[in-house]
PDB file of C-alpha atoms in Angstrom:
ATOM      1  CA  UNK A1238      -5.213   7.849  -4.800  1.00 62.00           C
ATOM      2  CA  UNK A1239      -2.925   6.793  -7.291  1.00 56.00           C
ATOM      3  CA  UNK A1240       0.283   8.611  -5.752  1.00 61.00           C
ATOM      4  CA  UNK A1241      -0.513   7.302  -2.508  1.00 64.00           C
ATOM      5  CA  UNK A1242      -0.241   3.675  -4.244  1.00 61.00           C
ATOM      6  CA  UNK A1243       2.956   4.223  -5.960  1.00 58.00           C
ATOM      7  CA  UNK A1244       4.568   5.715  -2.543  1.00 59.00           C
ATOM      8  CA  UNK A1245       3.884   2.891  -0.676  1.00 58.00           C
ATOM      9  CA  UNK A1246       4.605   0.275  -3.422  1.00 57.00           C
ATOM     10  CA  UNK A1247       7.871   2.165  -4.265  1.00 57.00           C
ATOM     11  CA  UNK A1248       8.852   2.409  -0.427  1.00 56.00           C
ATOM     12  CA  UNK A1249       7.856  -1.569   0.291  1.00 55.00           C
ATOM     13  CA  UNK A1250       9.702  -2.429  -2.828  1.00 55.00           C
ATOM     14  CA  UNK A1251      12.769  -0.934  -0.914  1.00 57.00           C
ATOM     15  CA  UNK A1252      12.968  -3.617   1.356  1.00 56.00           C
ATOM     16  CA  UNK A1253      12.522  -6.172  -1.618  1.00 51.00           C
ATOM     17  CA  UNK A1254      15.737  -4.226  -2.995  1.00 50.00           C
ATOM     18  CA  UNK A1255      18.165  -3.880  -0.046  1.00 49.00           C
ATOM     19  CA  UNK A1256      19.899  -7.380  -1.107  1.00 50.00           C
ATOM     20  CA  UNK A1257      20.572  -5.776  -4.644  1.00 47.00           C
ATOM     21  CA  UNK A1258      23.179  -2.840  -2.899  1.00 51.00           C
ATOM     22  CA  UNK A1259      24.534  -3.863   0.797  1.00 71.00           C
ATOM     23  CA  UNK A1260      26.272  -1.197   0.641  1.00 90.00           C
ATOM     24  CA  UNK A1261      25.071   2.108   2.258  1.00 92.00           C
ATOM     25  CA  UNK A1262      26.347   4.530   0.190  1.00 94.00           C
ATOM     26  CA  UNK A1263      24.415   2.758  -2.977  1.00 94.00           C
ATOM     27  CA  UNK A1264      20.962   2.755  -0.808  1.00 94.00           C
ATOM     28  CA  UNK A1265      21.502   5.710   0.327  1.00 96.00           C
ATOM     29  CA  UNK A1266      21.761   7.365  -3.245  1.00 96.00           C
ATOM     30  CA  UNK A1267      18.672   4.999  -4.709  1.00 95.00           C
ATOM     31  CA  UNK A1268      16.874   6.345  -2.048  1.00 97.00           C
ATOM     32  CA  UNK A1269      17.990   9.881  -2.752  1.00 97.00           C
ATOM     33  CA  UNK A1270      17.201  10.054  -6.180  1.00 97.00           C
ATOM     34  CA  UNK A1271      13.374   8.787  -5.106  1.00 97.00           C
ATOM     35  CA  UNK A1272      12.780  11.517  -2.768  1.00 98.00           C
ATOM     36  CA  UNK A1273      13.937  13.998  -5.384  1.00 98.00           C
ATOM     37  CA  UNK A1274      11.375  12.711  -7.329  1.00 96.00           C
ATOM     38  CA  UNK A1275       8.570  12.331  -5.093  1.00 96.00           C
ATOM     39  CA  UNK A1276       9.493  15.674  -3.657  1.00 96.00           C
ATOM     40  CA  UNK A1277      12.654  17.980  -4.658  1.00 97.00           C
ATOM     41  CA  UNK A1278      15.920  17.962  -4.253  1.00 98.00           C
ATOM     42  CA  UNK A1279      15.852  20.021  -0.903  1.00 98.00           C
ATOM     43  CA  UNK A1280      13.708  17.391   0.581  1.00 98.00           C
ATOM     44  CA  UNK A1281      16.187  14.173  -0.360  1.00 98.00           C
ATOM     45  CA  UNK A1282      19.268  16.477   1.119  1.00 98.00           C
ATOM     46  CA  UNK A1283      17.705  16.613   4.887  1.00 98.00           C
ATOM     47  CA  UNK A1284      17.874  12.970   4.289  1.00 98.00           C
ATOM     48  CA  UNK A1285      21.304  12.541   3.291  1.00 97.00           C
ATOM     49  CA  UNK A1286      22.469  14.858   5.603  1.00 97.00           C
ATOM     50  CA  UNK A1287      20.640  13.289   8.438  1.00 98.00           C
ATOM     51  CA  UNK A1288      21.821   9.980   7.413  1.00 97.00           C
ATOM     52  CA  UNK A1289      25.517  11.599   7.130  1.00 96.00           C
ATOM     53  CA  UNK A1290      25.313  12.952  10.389  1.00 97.00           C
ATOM     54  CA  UNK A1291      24.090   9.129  12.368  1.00 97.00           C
ATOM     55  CA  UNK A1292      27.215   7.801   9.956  1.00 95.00           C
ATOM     56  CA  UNK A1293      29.680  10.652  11.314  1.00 95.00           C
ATOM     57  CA  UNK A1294      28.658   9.675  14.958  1.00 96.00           C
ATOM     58  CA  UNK A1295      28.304   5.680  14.724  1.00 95.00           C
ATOM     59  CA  UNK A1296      31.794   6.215  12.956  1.00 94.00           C
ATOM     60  CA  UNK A1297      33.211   7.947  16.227  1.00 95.00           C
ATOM     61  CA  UNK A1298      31.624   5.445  18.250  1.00 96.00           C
ATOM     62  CA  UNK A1299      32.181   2.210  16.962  1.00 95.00           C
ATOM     63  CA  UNK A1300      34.482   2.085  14.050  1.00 93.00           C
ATOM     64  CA  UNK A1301      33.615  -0.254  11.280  1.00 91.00           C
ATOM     65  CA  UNK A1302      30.421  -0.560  12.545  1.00 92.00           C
ATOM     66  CA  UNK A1303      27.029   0.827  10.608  1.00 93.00           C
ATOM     67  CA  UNK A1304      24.096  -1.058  11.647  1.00 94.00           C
ATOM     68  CA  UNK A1305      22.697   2.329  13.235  1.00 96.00           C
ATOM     69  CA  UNK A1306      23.217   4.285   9.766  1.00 96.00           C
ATOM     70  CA  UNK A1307      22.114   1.636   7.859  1.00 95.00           C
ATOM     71  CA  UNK A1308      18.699   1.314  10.431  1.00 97.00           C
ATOM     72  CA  UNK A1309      18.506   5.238  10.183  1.00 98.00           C
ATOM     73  CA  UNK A1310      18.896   5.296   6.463  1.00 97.00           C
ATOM     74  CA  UNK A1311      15.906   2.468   6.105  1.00 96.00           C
ATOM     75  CA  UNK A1312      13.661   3.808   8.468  1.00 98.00           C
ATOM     76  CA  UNK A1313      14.020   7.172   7.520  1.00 98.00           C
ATOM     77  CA  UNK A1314      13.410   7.216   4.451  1.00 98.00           C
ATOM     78  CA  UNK A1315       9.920   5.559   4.849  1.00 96.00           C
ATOM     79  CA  UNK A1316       8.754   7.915   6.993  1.00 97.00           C
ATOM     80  CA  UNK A1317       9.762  10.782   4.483  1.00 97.00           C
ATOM     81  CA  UNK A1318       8.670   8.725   1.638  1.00 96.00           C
ATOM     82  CA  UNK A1319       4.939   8.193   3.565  1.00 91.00           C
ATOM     83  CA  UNK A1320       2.353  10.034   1.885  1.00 76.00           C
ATOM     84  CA  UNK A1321      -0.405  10.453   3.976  1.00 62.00           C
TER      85      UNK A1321
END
């Protein structure tokens, strides 16, 4: 099926992308605006507030630290961007 093609291009093409905006916030948001589009906007917030929510705690835990966000953000949003 065609969507099921452009899902899984658009969500490998992430990885290809990640060197284009280290920073989280920037991923985060390209990511967002995808899942409003494959879905609705509804859909992309329980990512971004999932995502917020890792950030909040990894914050408390071990300032200036991210690698857990930045895993959650990734890995998240492939399995919410799967289309099966």
């Amino acid at each position: 099926d065609a969507g099921d093609e452009k899902s899984a291009a658009l969500a490998h093409s992430d990885d290809n992308l990640v060197h284009l905006s280290r920073n989280l916030g920037d991923q985060i948001s390209r990511r967002q605006r995808f899942l409003i589009d494959y879905q609705d906007a509804s859909y992309a917030k329980q990512y971004t507030d999932f995502v917020a929510r890792v950030e909040q705690v990894e914050s408390g835990q071990a300032p200036g630290r991210n690698g857990l966000a930045q895993a959650v953000a990734k890995y998240l949003f492939k399995v919410m961007a799967y289309k099966d």
